XYZ file of C-alpha atoms in Angstrom:
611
model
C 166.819 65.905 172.687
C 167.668 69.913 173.382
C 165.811 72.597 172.949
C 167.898 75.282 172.114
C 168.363 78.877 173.610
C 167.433 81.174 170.272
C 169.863 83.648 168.285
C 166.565 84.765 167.297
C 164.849 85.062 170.473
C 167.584 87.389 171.707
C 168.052 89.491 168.434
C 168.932 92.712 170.138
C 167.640 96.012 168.803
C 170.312 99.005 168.410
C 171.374 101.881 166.810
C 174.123 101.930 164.726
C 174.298 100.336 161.152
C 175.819 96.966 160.043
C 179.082 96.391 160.203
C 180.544 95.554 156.553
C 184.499 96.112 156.866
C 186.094 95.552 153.968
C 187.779 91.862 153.094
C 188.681 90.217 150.066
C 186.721 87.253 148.883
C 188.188 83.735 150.415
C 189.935 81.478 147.354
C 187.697 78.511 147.229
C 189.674 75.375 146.248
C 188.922 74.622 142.511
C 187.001 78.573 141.697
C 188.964 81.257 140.998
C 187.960 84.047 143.938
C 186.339 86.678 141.457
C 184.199 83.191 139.737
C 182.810 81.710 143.598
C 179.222 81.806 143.662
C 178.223 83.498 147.086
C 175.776 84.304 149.479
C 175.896 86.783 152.409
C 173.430 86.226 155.231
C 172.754 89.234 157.838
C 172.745 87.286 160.990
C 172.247 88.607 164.648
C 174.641 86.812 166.464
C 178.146 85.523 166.027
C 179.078 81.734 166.690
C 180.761 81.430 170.056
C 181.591 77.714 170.360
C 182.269 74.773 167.464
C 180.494 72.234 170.447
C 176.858 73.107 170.080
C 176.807 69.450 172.359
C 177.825 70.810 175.209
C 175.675 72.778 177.707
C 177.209 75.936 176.752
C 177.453 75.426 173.306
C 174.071 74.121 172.965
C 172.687 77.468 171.581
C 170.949 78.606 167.877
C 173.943 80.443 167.693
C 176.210 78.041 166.656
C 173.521 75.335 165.352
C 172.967 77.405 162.524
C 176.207 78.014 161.135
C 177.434 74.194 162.168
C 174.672 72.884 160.237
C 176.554 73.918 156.704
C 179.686 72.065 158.213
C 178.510 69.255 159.954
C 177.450 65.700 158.507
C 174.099 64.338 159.787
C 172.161 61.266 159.520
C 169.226 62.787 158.963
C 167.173 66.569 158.507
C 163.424 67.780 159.062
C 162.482 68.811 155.382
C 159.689 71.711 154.811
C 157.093 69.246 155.696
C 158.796 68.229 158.422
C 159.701 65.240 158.196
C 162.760 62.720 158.870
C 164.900 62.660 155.328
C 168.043 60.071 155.907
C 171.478 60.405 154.547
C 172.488 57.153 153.650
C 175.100 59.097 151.559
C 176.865 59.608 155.240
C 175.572 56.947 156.872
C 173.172 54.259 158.277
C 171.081 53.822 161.574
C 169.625 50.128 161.719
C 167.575 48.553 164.109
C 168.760 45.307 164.460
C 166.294 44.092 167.541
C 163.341 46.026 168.961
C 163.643 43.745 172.549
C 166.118 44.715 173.877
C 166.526 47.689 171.637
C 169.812 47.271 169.824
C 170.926 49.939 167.223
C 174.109 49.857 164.636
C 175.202 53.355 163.270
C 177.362 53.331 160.070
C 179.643 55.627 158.855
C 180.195 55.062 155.021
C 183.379 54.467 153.698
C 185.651 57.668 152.375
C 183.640 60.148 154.208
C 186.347 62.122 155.970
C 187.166 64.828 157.896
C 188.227 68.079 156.344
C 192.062 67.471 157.213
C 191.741 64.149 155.574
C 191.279 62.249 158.421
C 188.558 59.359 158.043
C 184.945 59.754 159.687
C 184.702 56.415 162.041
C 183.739 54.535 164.938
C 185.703 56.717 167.375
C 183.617 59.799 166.312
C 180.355 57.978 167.177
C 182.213 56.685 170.440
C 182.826 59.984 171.723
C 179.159 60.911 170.553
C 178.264 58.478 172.609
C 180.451 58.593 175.634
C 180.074 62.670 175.767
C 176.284 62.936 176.261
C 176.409 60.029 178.575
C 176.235 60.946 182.324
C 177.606 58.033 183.706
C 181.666 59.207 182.846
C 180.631 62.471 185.000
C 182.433 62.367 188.453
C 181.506 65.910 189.665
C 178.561 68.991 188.636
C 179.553 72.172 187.046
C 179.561 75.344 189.468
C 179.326 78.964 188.353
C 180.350 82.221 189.584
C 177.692 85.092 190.317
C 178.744 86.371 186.459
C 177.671 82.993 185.044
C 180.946 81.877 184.577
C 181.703 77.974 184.737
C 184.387 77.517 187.345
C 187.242 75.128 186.392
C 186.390 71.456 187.173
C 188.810 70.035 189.670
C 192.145 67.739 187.105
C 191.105 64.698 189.189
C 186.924 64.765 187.843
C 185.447 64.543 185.109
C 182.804 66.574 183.994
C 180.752 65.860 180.314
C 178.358 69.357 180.010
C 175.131 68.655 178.049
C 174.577 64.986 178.663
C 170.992 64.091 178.083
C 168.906 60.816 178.784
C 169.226 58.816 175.555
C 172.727 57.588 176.069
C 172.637 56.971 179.241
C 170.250 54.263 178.637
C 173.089 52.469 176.730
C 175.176 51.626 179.804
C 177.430 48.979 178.100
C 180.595 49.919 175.935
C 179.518 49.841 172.448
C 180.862 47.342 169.647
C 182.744 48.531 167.066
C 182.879 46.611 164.141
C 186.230 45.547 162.473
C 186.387 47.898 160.035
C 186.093 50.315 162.312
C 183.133 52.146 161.021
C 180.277 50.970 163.067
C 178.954 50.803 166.304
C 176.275 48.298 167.846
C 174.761 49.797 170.944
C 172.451 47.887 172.969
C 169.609 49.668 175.313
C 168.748 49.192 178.900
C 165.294 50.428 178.171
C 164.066 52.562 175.704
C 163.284 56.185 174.637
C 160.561 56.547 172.500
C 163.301 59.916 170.861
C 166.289 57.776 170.740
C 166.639 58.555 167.373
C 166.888 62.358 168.066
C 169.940 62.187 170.103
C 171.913 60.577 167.220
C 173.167 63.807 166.573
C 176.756 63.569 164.794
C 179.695 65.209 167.061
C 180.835 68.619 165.488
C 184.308 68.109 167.169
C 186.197 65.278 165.736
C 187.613 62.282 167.890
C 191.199 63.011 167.155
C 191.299 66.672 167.875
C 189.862 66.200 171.199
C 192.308 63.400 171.855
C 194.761 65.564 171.034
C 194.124 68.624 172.552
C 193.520 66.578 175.645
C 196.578 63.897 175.884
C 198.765 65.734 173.305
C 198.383 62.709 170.667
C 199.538 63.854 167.456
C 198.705 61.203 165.384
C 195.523 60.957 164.334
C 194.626 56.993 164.668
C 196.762 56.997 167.892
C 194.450 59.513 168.915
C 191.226 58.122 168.141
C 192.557 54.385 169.820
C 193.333 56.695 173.319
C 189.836 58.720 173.042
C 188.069 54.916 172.577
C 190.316 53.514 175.114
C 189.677 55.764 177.892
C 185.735 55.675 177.193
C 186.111 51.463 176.885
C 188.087 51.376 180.454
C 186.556 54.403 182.166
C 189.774 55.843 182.671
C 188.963 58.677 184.937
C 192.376 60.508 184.608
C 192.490 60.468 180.197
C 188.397 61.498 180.758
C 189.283 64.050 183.131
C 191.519 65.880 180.442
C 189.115 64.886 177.599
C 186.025 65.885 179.118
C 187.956 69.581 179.616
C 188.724 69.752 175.861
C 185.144 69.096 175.271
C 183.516 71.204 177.247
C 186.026 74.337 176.819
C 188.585 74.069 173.358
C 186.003 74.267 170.992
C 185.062 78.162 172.175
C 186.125 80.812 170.141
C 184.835 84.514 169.100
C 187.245 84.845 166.560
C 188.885 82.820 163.373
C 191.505 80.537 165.658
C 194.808 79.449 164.448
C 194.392 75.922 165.623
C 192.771 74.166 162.398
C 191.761 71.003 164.605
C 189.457 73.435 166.324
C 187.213 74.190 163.667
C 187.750 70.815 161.531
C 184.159 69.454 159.111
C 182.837 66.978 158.179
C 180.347 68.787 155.658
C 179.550 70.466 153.249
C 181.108 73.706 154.698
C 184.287 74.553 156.255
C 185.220 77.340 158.244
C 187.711 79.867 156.730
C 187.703 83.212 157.783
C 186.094 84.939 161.374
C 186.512 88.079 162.448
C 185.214 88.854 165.899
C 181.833 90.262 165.930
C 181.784 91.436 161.946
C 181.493 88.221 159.940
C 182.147 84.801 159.403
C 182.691 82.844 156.073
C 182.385 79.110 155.175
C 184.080 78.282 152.025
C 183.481 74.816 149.898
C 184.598 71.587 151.394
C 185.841 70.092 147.917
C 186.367 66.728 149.496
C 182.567 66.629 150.437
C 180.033 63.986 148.504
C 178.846 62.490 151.102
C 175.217 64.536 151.504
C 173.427 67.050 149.159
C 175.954 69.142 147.692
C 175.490 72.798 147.632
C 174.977 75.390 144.568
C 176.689 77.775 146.088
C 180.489 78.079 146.592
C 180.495 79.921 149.922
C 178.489 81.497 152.630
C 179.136 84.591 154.696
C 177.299 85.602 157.857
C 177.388 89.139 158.476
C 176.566 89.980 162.038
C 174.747 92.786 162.974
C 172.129 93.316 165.975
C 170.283 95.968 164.112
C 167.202 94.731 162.124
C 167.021 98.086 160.087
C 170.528 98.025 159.449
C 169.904 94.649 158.209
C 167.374 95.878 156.012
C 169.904 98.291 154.780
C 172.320 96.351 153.828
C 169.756 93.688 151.734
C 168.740 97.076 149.906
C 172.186 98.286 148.792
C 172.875 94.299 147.718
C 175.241 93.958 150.532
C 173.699 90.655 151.996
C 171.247 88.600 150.067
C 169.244 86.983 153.154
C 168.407 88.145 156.288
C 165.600 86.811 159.347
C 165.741 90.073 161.173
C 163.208 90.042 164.391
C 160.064 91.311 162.954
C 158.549 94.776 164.066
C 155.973 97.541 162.711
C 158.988 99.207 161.418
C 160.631 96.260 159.917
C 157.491 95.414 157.765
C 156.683 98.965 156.620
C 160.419 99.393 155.398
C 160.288 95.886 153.934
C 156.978 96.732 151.951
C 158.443 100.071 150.107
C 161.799 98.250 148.894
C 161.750 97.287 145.276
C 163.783 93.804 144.604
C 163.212 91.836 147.187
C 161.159 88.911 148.387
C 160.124 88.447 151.479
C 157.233 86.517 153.775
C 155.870 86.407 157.196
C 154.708 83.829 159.440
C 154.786 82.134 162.743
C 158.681 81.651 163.912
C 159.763 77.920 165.683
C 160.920 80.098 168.628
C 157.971 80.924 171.906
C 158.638 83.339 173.950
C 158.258 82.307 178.320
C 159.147 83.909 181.490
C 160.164 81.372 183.504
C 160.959 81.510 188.020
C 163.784 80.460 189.733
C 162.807 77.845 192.337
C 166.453 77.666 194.297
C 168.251 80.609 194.275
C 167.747 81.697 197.732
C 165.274 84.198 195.801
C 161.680 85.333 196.522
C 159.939 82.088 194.482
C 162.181 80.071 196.628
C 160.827 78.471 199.976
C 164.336 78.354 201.495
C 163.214 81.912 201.934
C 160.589 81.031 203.690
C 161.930 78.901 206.210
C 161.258 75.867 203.610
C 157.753 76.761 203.747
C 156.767 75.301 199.765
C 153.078 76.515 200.006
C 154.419 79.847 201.018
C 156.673 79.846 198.155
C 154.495 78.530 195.539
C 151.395 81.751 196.756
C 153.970 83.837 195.864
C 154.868 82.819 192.520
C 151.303 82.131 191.717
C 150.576 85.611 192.555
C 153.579 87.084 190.745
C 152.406 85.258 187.848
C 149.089 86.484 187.925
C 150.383 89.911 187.735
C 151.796 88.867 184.326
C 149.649 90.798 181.800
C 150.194 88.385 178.647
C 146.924 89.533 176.430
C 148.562 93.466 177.005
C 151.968 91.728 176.001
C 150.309 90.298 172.708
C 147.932 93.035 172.025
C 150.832 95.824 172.697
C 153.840 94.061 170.980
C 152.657 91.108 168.412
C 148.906 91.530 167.218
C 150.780 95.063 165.351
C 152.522 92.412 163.584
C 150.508 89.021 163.407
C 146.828 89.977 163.141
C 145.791 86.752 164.718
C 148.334 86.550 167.541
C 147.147 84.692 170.460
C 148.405 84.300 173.827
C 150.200 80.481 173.999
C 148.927 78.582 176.383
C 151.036 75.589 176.278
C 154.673 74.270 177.709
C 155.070 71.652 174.900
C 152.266 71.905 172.092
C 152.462 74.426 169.429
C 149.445 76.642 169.256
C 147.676 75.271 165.771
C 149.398 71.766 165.973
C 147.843 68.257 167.205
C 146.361 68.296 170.803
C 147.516 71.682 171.526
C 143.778 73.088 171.699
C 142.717 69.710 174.058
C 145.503 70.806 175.863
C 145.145 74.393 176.801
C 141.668 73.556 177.298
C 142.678 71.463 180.280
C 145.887 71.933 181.819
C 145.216 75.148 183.819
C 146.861 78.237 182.155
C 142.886 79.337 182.016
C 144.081 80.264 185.377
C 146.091 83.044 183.961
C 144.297 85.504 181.988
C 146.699 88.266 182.059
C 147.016 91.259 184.658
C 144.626 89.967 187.102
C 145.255 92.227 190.464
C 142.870 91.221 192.653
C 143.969 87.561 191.952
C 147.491 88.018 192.674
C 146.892 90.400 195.843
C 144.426 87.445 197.245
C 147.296 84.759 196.960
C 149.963 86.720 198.344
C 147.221 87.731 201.086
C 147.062 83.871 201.919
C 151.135 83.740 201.595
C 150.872 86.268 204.719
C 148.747 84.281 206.643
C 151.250 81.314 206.779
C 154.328 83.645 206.552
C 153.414 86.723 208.725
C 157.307 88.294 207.884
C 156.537 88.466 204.146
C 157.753 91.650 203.211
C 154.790 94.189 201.978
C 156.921 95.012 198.814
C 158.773 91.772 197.476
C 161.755 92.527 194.784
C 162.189 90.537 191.873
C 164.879 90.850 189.656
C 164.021 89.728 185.470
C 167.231 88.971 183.291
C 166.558 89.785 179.907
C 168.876 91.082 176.869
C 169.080 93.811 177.345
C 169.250 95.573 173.786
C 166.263 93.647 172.920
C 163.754 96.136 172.460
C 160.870 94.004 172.252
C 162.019 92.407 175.553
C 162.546 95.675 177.526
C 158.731 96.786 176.487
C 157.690 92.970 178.009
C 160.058 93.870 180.578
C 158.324 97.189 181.121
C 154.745 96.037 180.827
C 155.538 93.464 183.407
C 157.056 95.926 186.007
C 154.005 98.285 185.784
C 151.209 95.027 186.577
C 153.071 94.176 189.237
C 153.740 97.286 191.091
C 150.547 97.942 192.357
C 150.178 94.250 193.492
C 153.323 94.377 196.015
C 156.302 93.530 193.601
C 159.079 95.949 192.985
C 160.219 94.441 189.294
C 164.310 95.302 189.551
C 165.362 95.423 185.721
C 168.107 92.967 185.290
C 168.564 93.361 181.705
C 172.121 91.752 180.418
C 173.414 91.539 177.000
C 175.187 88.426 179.034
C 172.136 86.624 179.553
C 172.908 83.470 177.813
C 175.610 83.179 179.969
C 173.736 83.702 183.091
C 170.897 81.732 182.582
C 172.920 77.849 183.411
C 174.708 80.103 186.828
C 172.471 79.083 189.255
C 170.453 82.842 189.381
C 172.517 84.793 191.908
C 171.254 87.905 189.977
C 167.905 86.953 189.098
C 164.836 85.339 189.962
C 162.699 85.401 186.710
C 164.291 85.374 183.062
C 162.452 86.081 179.712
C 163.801 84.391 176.523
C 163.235 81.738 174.056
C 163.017 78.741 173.274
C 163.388 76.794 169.728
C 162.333 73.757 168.990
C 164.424 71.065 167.432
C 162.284 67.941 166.565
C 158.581 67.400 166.162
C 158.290 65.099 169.236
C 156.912 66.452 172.979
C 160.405 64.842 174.172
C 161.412 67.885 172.584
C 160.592 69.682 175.847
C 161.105 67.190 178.575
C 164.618 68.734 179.705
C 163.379 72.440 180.323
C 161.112 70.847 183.272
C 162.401 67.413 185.046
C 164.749 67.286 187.499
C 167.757 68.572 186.894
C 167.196 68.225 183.307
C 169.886 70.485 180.981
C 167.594 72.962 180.049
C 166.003 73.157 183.320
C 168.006 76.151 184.700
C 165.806 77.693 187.281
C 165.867 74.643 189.793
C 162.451 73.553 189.696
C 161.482 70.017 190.699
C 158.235 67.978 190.896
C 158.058 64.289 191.278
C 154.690 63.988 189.816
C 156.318 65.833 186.476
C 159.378 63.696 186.768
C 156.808 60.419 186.769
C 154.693 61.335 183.595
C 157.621 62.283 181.310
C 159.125 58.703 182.654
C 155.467 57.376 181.123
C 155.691 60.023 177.796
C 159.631 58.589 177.369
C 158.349 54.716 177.137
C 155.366 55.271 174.597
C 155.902 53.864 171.442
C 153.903 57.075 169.732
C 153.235 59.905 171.842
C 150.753 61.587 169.262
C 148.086 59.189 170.973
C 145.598 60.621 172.809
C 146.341 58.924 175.898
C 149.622 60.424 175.760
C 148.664 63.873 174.889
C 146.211 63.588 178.282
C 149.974 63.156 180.084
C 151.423 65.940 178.534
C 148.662 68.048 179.145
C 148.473 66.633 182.986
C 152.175 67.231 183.470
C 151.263 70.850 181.895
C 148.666 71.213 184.708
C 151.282 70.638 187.592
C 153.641 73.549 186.050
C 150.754 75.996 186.060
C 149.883 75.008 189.704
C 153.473 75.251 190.693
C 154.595 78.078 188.654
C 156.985 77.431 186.724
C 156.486 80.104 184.870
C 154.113 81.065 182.080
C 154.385 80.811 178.147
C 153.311 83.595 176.473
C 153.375 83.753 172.923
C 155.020 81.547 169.476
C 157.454 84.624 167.778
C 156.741 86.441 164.246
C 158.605 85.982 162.108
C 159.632 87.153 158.332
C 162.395 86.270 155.691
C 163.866 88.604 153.474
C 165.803 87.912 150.652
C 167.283 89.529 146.789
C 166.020 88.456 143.630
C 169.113 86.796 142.748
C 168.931 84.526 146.174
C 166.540 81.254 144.765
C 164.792 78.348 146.587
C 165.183 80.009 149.929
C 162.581 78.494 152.381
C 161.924 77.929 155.797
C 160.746 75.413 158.121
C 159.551 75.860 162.228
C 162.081 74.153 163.778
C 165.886 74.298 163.884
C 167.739 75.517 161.975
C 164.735 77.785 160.502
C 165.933 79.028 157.172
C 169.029 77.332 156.832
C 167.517 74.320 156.359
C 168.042 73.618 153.127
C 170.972 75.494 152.180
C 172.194 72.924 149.233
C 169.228 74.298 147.304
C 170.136 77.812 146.706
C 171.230 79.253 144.128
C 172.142 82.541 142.776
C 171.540 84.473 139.117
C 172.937 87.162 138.386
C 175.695 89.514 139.527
């Protein structure tokens, strides 16, 4: 299961006002143009990739706006929990020992060129998050950039844990709608990581081994999975990982194909995007609403602007003392506050050659880990909430938790226990003692130690955290270098040759701790900063196997696998986001939910009176 890298976390804070060039409303099929019921959403950031599987992909971003044009099996509702679409399809467990699953795709449910919904799709759902195809690692230059994978490897980005476990080929049924997949072991989140694929079988098939036909397609894509065909995976794996990008509205339709609700029909770089009706589509709730458009704009005022004049009908802008007090004098619209699904964290890098490395230090780990326990003591969080987020949550607290959500089950057992006591905020004297004791085991430890902090860098909030930081530390013996980068997504997964501390967030995506597990074992997909710790590797092994991990002896291993981040450093949490919703009068049944995708979630429901 991902956690994803937030549009929200990284809404960036600009002058300038929204961009709303003109364009002519897109002809939805069966509603004349002037007659389509529509909604405009203000939106901070464009979609950059149709693949929100792969590493790159994997981002809020693009989660969002594929949720209104991908088919799922199931959704979180408002009180979170599981719904099922047995309109799309089934999940059955047909043996708990070994653990042996058969997903369904109904009958008729297609893909937007026509093209039926099947077995290959869940194939290459499986087969592309499964680790065992990959032949090589992805490498990065010092922008961030992936470099090309060599023709003769193949390379699946994003894999996870849940499919490796099924190491056997699945069977597909004779109709050629199912799958049976049998475990090795078992995952107490398989369930999670039966996400649909957003790219369909026989584009990348075709794309990759220039297949035209769609079934001929789909039998090569199987095929190469089935046999482990290392040259057809090579080329497939590529198409995953890199067709499915685009800024911009492409002219490729196999690039942007759905399955739901939604489809893709006009994009223009960095102003909007809209998603027009998929007529074909009655395979899921079916929406009020004829089509959406996301207008993009970095600018929460702007945003505010443009709800005022009519010009969008929803926005989530990042909240802020100004964004409330304009909110509160508008007449006409609705709007709330409340706690946001994404937490803010400033997390180290552990391998970079860096200062929180101890290949710096001649290998020396203790050395290494005084230093970032003394950086991070320098980290004034209650200054960061009472500065930044108690102006705009009354009751804002500092979070004190990797994986449980201040307010939720255990989390209170768990802060209680697993060491961030440790880290008050701003303590001085603290950090100058450990970094005192680094000395004395590493007598060349410079008396002024740089560390550079990527952060967006039009993120206003994030610059005054930035800020704050940078004056703690100073008189401790850090020189905070601002490495601010509106690029930071980017360079987050390259390995940090430009920074050695980064400050975003994170969103959840499922109620479970799982949730979390891949931001801290080894090598995990959301573990970008390198760091590793066998102990941590062995208790979310233990979490992974437990048939319910809301029990309490489970909660005492997330909270003891909490404890070894804080005495490592990993890197601190600070604090769960604000958040608000806006929305006109004539926008109905808008709601929200704290996970993924946030407001989004239950799109089918709007609807829209009025003009």
């Amino acid at each position: 299961m991902k956690i994803r890298r937030t549009a929200a976390a990284i809404a960036a804070v600009t002058a300038g006002a929204i961009v709303l060039s003109a364009c002519s409303t897109p002809e939805v099929a069966g509603v004349e143009g002037s007659e389509a019921r529509s909604v405009t959403v203000g939106w901070n950031q464009p979609m950059f990739s149709q693949n929100n599987l792969t590493a790159a992909g994997n981002a809020t971003a693009n989660a969002n706006i594929l949720y209104l044009t991908t088919s799922r099996f199931f959704h979180y509702n408002d009180s979170l929990e599981l719904v099922m679409n047995e309109d799309f399809g089934t999940i059955e467990t047909i043996s708990e020992d070994p653990l042996v699953v058969e997903l369904s795709i109904n009958e008729g449910v297609t893909w937007s060129d026509g093209t039926p919904v099947d077995a290959a799709d869940l194939i290459l759902m499986w087969g592309a998050q499964n680790p065992r195809f990959n032949t090589t690692e992805q490498e990065y230059d010092d922008e961030g950039n992936p470099l090309p994978v060599a023709d003769d490897q193949v390379f699946f980005s994003g894999t996870g844990p849940v499919m490796e476990l099924v190491s056997q080929f699945p069977e597909i049924s004779e109709d050629g709608r199912s799958i049976t997949m049998e475990f090795d072991s078992v995952r107490s989140d398989w369930l999670m990581s039966m996400e649909m694929t957003p790219v369909a079988a026989h584009a990348v098939a075709d794309l990759a081994l220039d297949i035209p036909d769609a079934q001929d397609a789909k039998d090569a894509l199987v095929a190469a999975f089935r046999d482990n065909d290392a040259t057809a995976l090579s080329k497939i794996s590529d198409a995953w990982n890199n067709a499915f990008n685009f800024t911009s509205m492409p002219d490729d339709e196999r690039l942007f194909l759905s399955n739901g609700p939604f489809v893709l029909n006009e994009f223009v770089e960095n102003q909007h995007l809209t998603l027009v009706r998929n007529e074909a589509f009655a395979w899921g709730p079916v929406p009020n609403v004829d089509e959406v458009t996301f207008r993009f704009s970095e600018d929460p005022l702007a945003a505010i602007t443009a709800l005022q004049n009519g010009e969008v009908d929803l926005i989530s802008p990042q909240s802020s003392v100004d964004v409330l007090q304009t909110l509160a004098g508008i007449d006409g619209i609705e709007y709330t506050t409340g706690v946001e699904a994404t937490w803010e964290h400033l997390t180290l890098m552990h391998d970079n050659g860096g200062p929180f490395d101890a290949a710096t230090y001649g290998g020396n780990a203790e050395v290494a880990r005084l230093v970032r326990q003394a950086f991070l003591q320098s980290v004034p969080r209650q200054q960061i909430i009472d500065t930044l987020i108690t102006p705009l949550q009354e009751d804002a607290t500092v979070r004190n938790s990797f994986v449980f959500v201040p307010g939720a089950p255990g989390y209170d057992e768990a802060a209680a226990a697993n060491g961030s006591d440790a880290f008050g905020g701003g303590d001085a004297d603290k950090a100058a003692e450990l970094l005192e004791q680094a000395r004395a085991l590493y007598p060349e430890l410079p008396e002024t130690i740089d560390v550079r902090i990527l952060y967006g860098a039009s993120n206003v909030r994030r610059a005054n955290q930035f800020q704050l930081i940078q004056a703690a530390a100073a008189p401790v013996g850090f020189n905070v270098i601002d490495g601010g980068d509106d690029n930071w997504s980017s360079l987050v997964f390259s390995g940090g040759a430009t920074f050695d501390a980064a400050l975003f967030g994170w969103q959840s995506t499922s109620t479970m701790l799982l949730n979390g597990e891949s931001n801290y074992v080894t090598d995990g997909q959301n573990n970008f900063s390198g760091f590793s710790n066998p102990e941590v590797d062995a208790l979310w092994a233990k979490i992974a196997v437990a048939p319910d991990d809301t029990t309490d002896e489970v909660r005492a291993w997330a909270t003891e696998m909490e404890s070894h981040l804080f005495a490592d450093g990993f890197g601190l949490p600070l604090f769960q986001h604000p958040g608000v919703v806006a929305h006109s009068a004539r926008l109905q049944n808008v709601s929200t939910i704290t996970l993924s995708p946030t407001v989004l979630w239950n799109f089918w429901e709007w609807e829209t009176t009025g003009s």
